């Protein structure tokens, strides 16, 4: 019988805090499509300021934020965007840039740390002399932190070099900042400096910060003016959206400071998992709140099977391939939760995927 649940599937599973619910209940609102919702305006201005950009635009999701950004930078169908082969935009956003925007993705191999080699990016930029045959390169996309690489962080130096490359060739740079605050805390660098080279950033509020809904796209005022039109086209214009923005403001104001604790708990989890027979974690690669754990062949269990077993103990996680599991720490996971999860995982592995009670 499960006596306790520790949900490590993602940092998107958090529940609104009492402070968020109270803010939602008392939020001052108006029609945001018409541009009059004061709480939405407040949130957009706050996020734009911390990112060092002129303006912001609240959108329902990070996927829509990325889509709006790419479509705004690439208004001509048949444009091409350079992005990582394991980027979230390319793998997990339903091919929206192609199906909706008619934009061609040109992928570059993501390195283990989430970067793409600069020489490969430059080599992928199309020669305008052959525009009769080639799509036109207009945009480069980065992701920070890089989820599929285990939450690895792109440095200021690397991002600046990509930005310089974009400018050299007359391209724009967009950053998928789904967990940009995690990267900022881990690197000890202000978020504005991390995205200084970017023309636009999609800042997710419902992952590391724990807001119930939403992202904010930031960039120049002219970019955001055009992005707002694209948001309406995609059905992302909402009316009294200040109710949601109020909760996001609380998340922004209260939870950025908790991210360092999330990272410490993720590191502890990684270190303990690596000591469990049958499991392997590259502890040095755990930089933020995501832990990838490999299951050794000798354990004779797949990731899916082991996740099902862990669920029987009340520990929820996601399988990532045949022999890999992903654990994600968020602000509603305590030190005690981590210790409890470690104990359950150890018992589950020792029992060889047997079900049982892991209560203390």
Coordinates of C-alpha atoms in Angstrom, one line a residue:
X1 CA 0.0 0.0 0.0
X2 CA 1.4 3.4 -1.1
X3 CA 1.6 5.7 1.9
X4 CA 3.5 8.6 0.3
X5 CA 3.9 9.9 -3.2
X6 CA 7.0 11.7 -4.5
X7 CA 6.4 13.0 -8.0
X8 CA 9.7 13.3 -9.9
X9 CA 8.3 13.1 -13.4
X10 CA 8.9 16.8 -14.2
X11 CA 9.0 20.3 -12.8
X12 CA 5.7 20.8 -14.6
X13 CA 3.7 18.7 -12.1
X14 CA 3.7 21.3 -9.2
X15 CA 0.4 22.5 -7.7
X16 CA -0.4 26.2 -7.2
X17 CA 0.6 27.4 -3.7
X18 CA -1.8 29.1 -1.4
X19 CA -0.1 32.4 -2.2
X20 CA -0.7 31.8 -5.9
X21 CA -4.3 30.9 -5.4
X22 CA -4.9 34.0 -3.3
X23 CA -3.2 36.2 -5.9
X24 CA -5.4 34.6 -8.6
X25 CA -8.6 35.3 -6.5
X26 CA -7.8 38.9 -6.0
X27 CA -6.1 39.7 -9.4
X28 CA -6.9 43.0 -11.1
X29 CA -8.0 42.1 -14.6
X30 CA -9.2 43.6 -17.9
X31 CA -9.2 42.4 -21.6
X32 CA -5.7 41.5 -22.5
X33 CA -6.4 41.0 -26.2
X34 CA -7.3 44.7 -26.3
X35 CA -4.2 45.4 -24.3
X36 CA -5.7 46.5 -21.0
X37 CA -5.0 43.8 -18.5
X38 CA -2.9 45.4 -15.8
X39 CA -1.6 42.2 -14.2
X40 CA -0.5 40.8 -17.5
X41 CA 1.2 44.1 -18.3
X42 CA 3.0 43.9 -14.9
X43 CA 4.2 40.4 -15.4
X44 CA 5.4 41.1 -19.0
X45 CA 7.3 44.2 -17.8
X46 CA 8.9 42.3 -14.9
X47 CA 10.1 39.4 -17.1
X48 CA 11.3 41.7 -19.9
X49 CA 13.3 43.8 -17.4
X50 CA 15.0 40.8 -15.7
X51 CA 15.9 39.5 -19.2
X52 CA 17.2 42.9 -20.3
X53 CA 14.8 43.2 -23.2
X54 CA 12.4 46.1 -24.1
X55 CA 9.1 44.2 -23.9
X56 CA 7.3 41.0 -23.1
X57 CA 4.3 39.0 -24.2
X58 CA 2.4 36.5 -22.0
X59 CA 1.6 33.2 -23.9
X60 CA -0.2 30.0 -22.8
X61 CA 2.8 27.7 -23.1
X62 CA 6.5 27.5 -23.9
X63 CA 5.7 25.6 -27.1
X64 CA 3.5 28.5 -28.3
X65 CA 6.2 30.9 -27.2
X66 CA 8.8 29.2 -29.3
X67 CA 6.4 28.9 -32.2
X68 CA 5.5 32.6 -32.1
X69 CA 9.1 33.6 -31.9
X70 CA 10.2 31.4 -34.9
X71 CA 7.2 32.5 -37.0
X72 CA 7.8 36.2 -36.2
X73 CA 11.5 35.9 -37.1
X74 CA 10.7 33.9 -40.3
X75 CA 7.6 35.5 -41.9
X76 CA 8.3 34.1 -45.3
X77 CA 7.3 30.5 -45.9
X78 CA 10.3 28.4 -46.9
X79 CA 12.6 30.1 -44.5
X80 CA 15.1 27.9 -42.7
X81 CA 16.0 27.7 -39.0
X82 CA 19.2 26.1 -37.6
X83 CA 18.6 24.2 -34.4
X84 CA 19.9 21.2 -32.4
X85 CA 18.8 17.7 -33.4
X86 CA 17.9 17.1 -29.7
X87 CA 16.4 20.5 -29.1
X88 CA 12.9 20.8 -27.6
X89 CA 11.6 22.8 -30.6
X90 CA 12.7 20.0 -32.9
X91 CA 11.7 16.9 -31.0
X92 CA 8.9 17.8 -28.6
X93 CA 6.8 20.6 -30.2
X94 CA 4.9 18.6 -32.7
X95 CA 6.8 20.0 -35.7
X96 CA 4.8 23.2 -35.4
X97 CA 7.3 25.4 -37.2
X98 CA 6.9 23.2 -40.3
X99 CA 3.2 22.3 -40.1
X100 CA 2.0 25.8 -39.3
X101 CA 4.8 28.1 -40.5
X102 CA 6.2 26.3 -43.5
X103 CA 9.6 26.7 -42.0
X104 CA 12.4 24.3 -42.8
X105 CA 14.4 23.0 -39.8
X106 CA 18.1 22.4 -40.5
X107 CA 19.5 20.4 -37.6
X108 CA 23.0 20.3 -36.1
X109 CA 24.1 17.6 -33.8
X110 CA 23.8 18.6 -30.1
X111 CA 26.9 17.8 -28.1
X112 CA 26.5 16.1 -24.7
X113 CA 26.5 19.5 -23.1
X114 CA 23.7 20.9 -25.3
X115 CA 25.9 23.0 -27.5
X116 CA 26.3 22.8 -31.2
X117 CA 29.7 23.2 -32.8
X118 CA 30.2 26.7 -34.1
X119 CA 31.8 25.6 -37.3
X120 CA 28.9 23.3 -38.1
X121 CA 26.4 26.1 -37.5
X122 CA 28.3 28.4 -39.8
X123 CA 28.6 25.6 -42.4
X124 CA 24.8 25.1 -42.3
X125 CA 24.0 28.7 -43.2
X126 CA 22.8 28.8 -46.8
X127 CA 24.7 30.6 -49.5
X128 CA 22.3 33.4 -50.8
X129 CA 23.9 33.0 -54.3
X130 CA 22.0 29.7 -54.5
X131 CA 18.6 31.0 -53.3
X132 CA 17.1 29.6 -56.5
X133 CA 17.6 26.2 -55.0
X134 CA 18.1 26.6 -51.2
X135 CA 15.7 27.8 -48.5
X136 CA 16.9 31.0 -46.9
X137 CA 18.5 30.8 -43.5
X138 CA 17.0 33.4 -41.2
X139 CA 17.3 32.1 -37.6
X140 CA 19.4 30.2 -35.1
X141 CA 17.8 28.6 -32.0
X142 CA 19.5 27.6 -28.8
X143 CA 18.0 26.1 -25.6
X144 CA 19.2 27.0 -22.1
X145 CA 19.2 24.9 -20.0
X146 CA 19.2 22.0 -22.4
X147 CA 16.6 19.5 -21.3
X148 CA 17.6 16.5 -23.4
X149 CA 21.2 16.9 -22.3
X150 CA 20.1 16.6 -18.6
X151 CA 19.6 20.2 -17.8
X152 CA 23.1 21.3 -18.9
X153 CA 23.8 25.0 -19.1
X154 CA 25.0 27.1 -22.1
X155 CA 27.7 29.5 -21.0
X156 CA 27.7 33.3 -21.7
X157 CA 30.8 32.8 -23.8
X158 CA 29.2 30.2 -26.0
X159 CA 26.0 32.1 -26.4
X160 CA 27.8 35.3 -27.3
X161 CA 29.8 33.5 -30.0
X162 CA 26.6 32.1 -31.5
X163 CA 25.2 35.7 -31.4
X164 CA 28.2 37.1 -33.1
X165 CA 27.9 34.4 -35.8
X166 CA 24.2 35.3 -36.3
X167 CA 25.0 38.9 -36.7
X168 CA 27.9 38.2 -39.1
X169 CA 25.4 36.5 -41.5
X170 CA 22.5 38.8 -40.9
X171 CA 20.5 36.2 -38.9
X172 CA 18.4 36.4 -35.7
X173 CA 19.0 34.4 -32.5
X174 CA 16.2 32.9 -30.5
X175 CA 16.7 31.2 -27.1
X176 CA 14.3 28.6 -25.8
X177 CA 14.6 29.6 -22.1
X178 CA 12.3 27.0 -20.7
X179 CA 14.6 26.8 -17.7
X180 CA 16.7 29.9 -18.1
X181 CA 16.4 30.8 -14.4
X182 CA 17.9 27.3 -13.6
X183 CA 20.8 28.1 -15.9
X184 CA 21.3 31.5 -14.4
X185 CA 21.4 30.2 -10.8
X186 CA 23.7 27.3 -11.7
X187 CA 26.2 29.5 -13.6
X188 CA 25.9 32.4 -11.2
X189 CA 25.2 34.8 -14.1
X190 CA 22.2 37.2 -14.3
X191 CA 19.6 36.0 -16.8
X192 CA 19.9 39.2 -18.7
X193 CA 23.6 38.5 -19.4
X194 CA 22.9 34.9 -20.4
X195 CA 20.5 36.1 -23.1
X196 CA 22.2 39.4 -24.0
X197 CA 23.0 38.1 -27.5
X198 CA 19.5 36.9 -28.3
X199 CA 16.9 38.8 -30.3
X200 CA 14.1 36.9 -28.5
X201 CA 13.7 34.5 -25.6
X202 CA 10.8 32.3 -24.6
X203 CA 10.8 32.2 -20.7
X204 CA 8.8 29.4 -19.2
X205 CA 7.2 30.1 -15.9
X206 CA 5.5 26.7 -15.4
X207 CA 8.7 24.6 -15.1
X208 CA 11.4 25.5 -12.6
X209 CA 9.4 28.4 -11.1
X210 CA 6.3 26.4 -10.6
X211 CA 3.6 28.7 -12.0
X212 CA 0.4 26.8 -13.1
X213 CA 0.4 28.1 -16.6
X214 CA 2.3 30.2 -19.0
X215 CA 5.5 31.6 -20.6
X216 CA 6.6 35.1 -21.5
X217 CA 8.3 35.9 -24.8
X218 CA 10.7 38.8 -24.6
X219 CA 12.5 40.9 -27.2
X220 CA 12.5 44.4 -28.8
X221 CA 9.2 46.4 -28.7
X222 CA 8.9 46.0 -32.5
X223 CA 9.4 42.3 -32.3
X224 CA 6.8 41.9 -29.5
X225 CA 4.3 44.1 -31.5
X226 CA 4.5 41.6 -34.3
X227 CA 4.6 38.6 -32.0
X228 CA 1.3 39.8 -30.4
X229 CA -0.4 39.6 -33.8
X230 CA 1.0 36.0 -34.3
X231 CA -0.3 35.1 -30.8
X232 CA -3.7 36.1 -31.9
X233 CA -3.4 34.2 -35.1
X234 CA -2.5 31.0 -33.2
X235 CA -5.4 31.4 -30.8
X236 CA -3.2 32.4 -27.9
X237 CA -4.9 35.8 -27.2
X238 CA -6.8 35.4 -23.9
X239 CA -9.1 37.9 -22.2
X240 CA -8.9 38.3 -18.4
X241 CA -5.6 36.5 -18.4
X242 CA -4.4 38.5 -15.4
X243 CA -5.8 35.7 -13.2
X244 CA -3.1 33.4 -14.5
X245 CA -0.5 36.1 -14.6
X246 CA -1.1 36.8 -10.9
X247 CA 0.0 33.3 -10.0
X248 CA 3.0 33.5 -12.4
X249 CA 4.1 36.7 -10.6
X250 CA 4.1 35.0 -7.3
X251 CA 6.1 32.1 -8.8
X252 CA 8.6 34.5 -10.2
X253 CA 8.9 36.5 -7.0
X254 CA 9.1 33.6 -4.6
X255 CA 10.6 30.6 -6.4
X256 CA 13.7 31.9 -8.2
X257 CA 15.5 31.8 -4.9
X258 CA 14.6 28.2 -4.3
X259 CA 16.2 26.9 -7.5
X260 CA 19.6 26.5 -5.8
X261 CA 18.1 24.2 -3.3
X262 CA 16.5 22.2 -6.2
X263 CA 19.9 21.8 -7.8
X264 CA 21.5 20.6 -4.6
X265 CA 18.8 18.0 -4.1
X266 CA 19.3 16.9 -7.7
X267 CA 23.0 16.5 -7.1
X268 CA 22.4 14.5 -3.9
X269 CA 19.9 12.3 -5.7
X270 CA 22.4 11.7 -8.5
X271 CA 25.2 10.8 -6.1
X272 CA 23.0 8.3 -4.2
X273 CA 21.6 6.7 -7.3
X274 CA 25.1 6.2 -8.7
X275 CA 25.9 4.1 -5.7
X276 CA 22.9 1.7 -6.1
X277 CA 23.8 -1.6 -7.7
X278 CA 22.4 -1.8 -11.2
X279 CA 22.2 2.0 -11.7
X280 CA 24.6 4.5 -13.2
X281 CA 24.6 8.3 -13.2
X282 CA 27.2 10.6 -14.6
X283 CA 27.1 12.8 -11.6
X284 CA 29.4 15.5 -13.1
X285 CA 26.8 16.3 -15.7
X286 CA 24.1 17.1 -13.2
X287 CA 24.1 20.9 -13.2
X288 CA 20.6 21.9 -12.5
X289 CA 17.4 20.0 -11.5
X290 CA 17.3 17.1 -14.0
X291 CA 18.9 13.7 -13.4
X292 CA 19.3 11.0 -16.0
X293 CA 19.8 7.6 -14.6
X294 CA 21.0 4.6 -16.7
X295 CA 19.9 1.1 -15.9
X296 CA 22.7 -1.4 -16.4
X297 CA 22.0 -4.5 -18.6
X298 CA 22.8 -6.7 -15.7
X299 CA 19.8 -5.4 -13.8
X300 CA 17.6 -7.2 -16.3
X301 CA 14.8 -4.6 -16.3
X302 CA 13.8 -1.8 -18.7
X303 CA 13.2 1.8 -17.9
X304 CA 9.5 1.4 -18.4
X305 CA 9.3 -1.7 -16.2
X306 CA 11.3 0.0 -13.5
X307 CA 9.1 3.1 -13.6
X308 CA 6.1 1.0 -13.1
X309 CA 7.7 -0.7 -10.2
X310 CA 8.6 2.6 -8.6
X311 CA 5.1 3.8 -9.0
X312 CA 4.0 0.9 -6.8
X313 CA 6.3 2.5 -4.1
X314 CA 4.8 6.0 -4.7
X315 CA 7.8 7.2 -6.7
X316 CA 6.9 8.7 -10.0
X317 CA 9.5 9.1 -12.8
X318 CA 9.6 9.1 -16.6
X319 CA 11.4 6.4 -18.7
X320 CA 13.7 7.9 -21.3
X321 CA 14.5 5.1 -23.7
X322 CA 14.9 1.4 -23.0
X323 CA 17.5 1.7 -20.2
X324 CA 17.2 5.3 -18.9
X325 CA 15.0 7.1 -16.4
X326 CA 14.6 10.8 -15.9
X327 CA 14.1 12.4 -12.4
X328 CA 13.3 16.1 -12.1
X329 CA 13.4 18.1 -8.8
X330 CA 11.1 21.0 -8.3
X331 CA 10.2 23.4 -5.5
X332 CA 7.7 21.1 -3.9
X333 CA 10.2 18.3 -3.4
X334 CA 11.9 18.4 0.0
X335 CA 15.1 17.0 1.4
X336 CA 12.9 14.3 3.1
X337 CA 11.3 13.5 -0.3
X338 CA 14.6 12.9 -1.9
X339 CA 15.8 10.7 0.9
X340 CA 12.5 8.7 0.8
X341 CA 12.8 8.3 -3.0
X342 CA 16.4 7.1 -2.7
X343 CA 15.3 4.5 -0.1
X344 CA 12.5 3.3 -2.3
X345 CA 14.6 3.1 -5.4
X346 CA 17.2 1.1 -3.6
X347 CA 14.7 -1.3 -2.3
X348 CA 13.0 -1.7 -5.6
X349 CA 16.3 -2.4 -7.4
X350 CA 17.3 -4.8 -4.7
X351 CA 14.1 -6.7 -5.0
X352 CA 14.5 -7.0 -8.8
X353 CA 11.4 -5.1 -9.9
X354 CA 9.2 -6.7 -7.2
X355 CA 6.3 -4.7 -5.9
X356 CA 6.1 -3.8 -2.2
X357 CA 5.5 -1.3 0.5
X358 CA 8.3 1.3 1.0
X359 CA 6.9 3.1 4.0
X360 CA 9.0 3.8 7.0

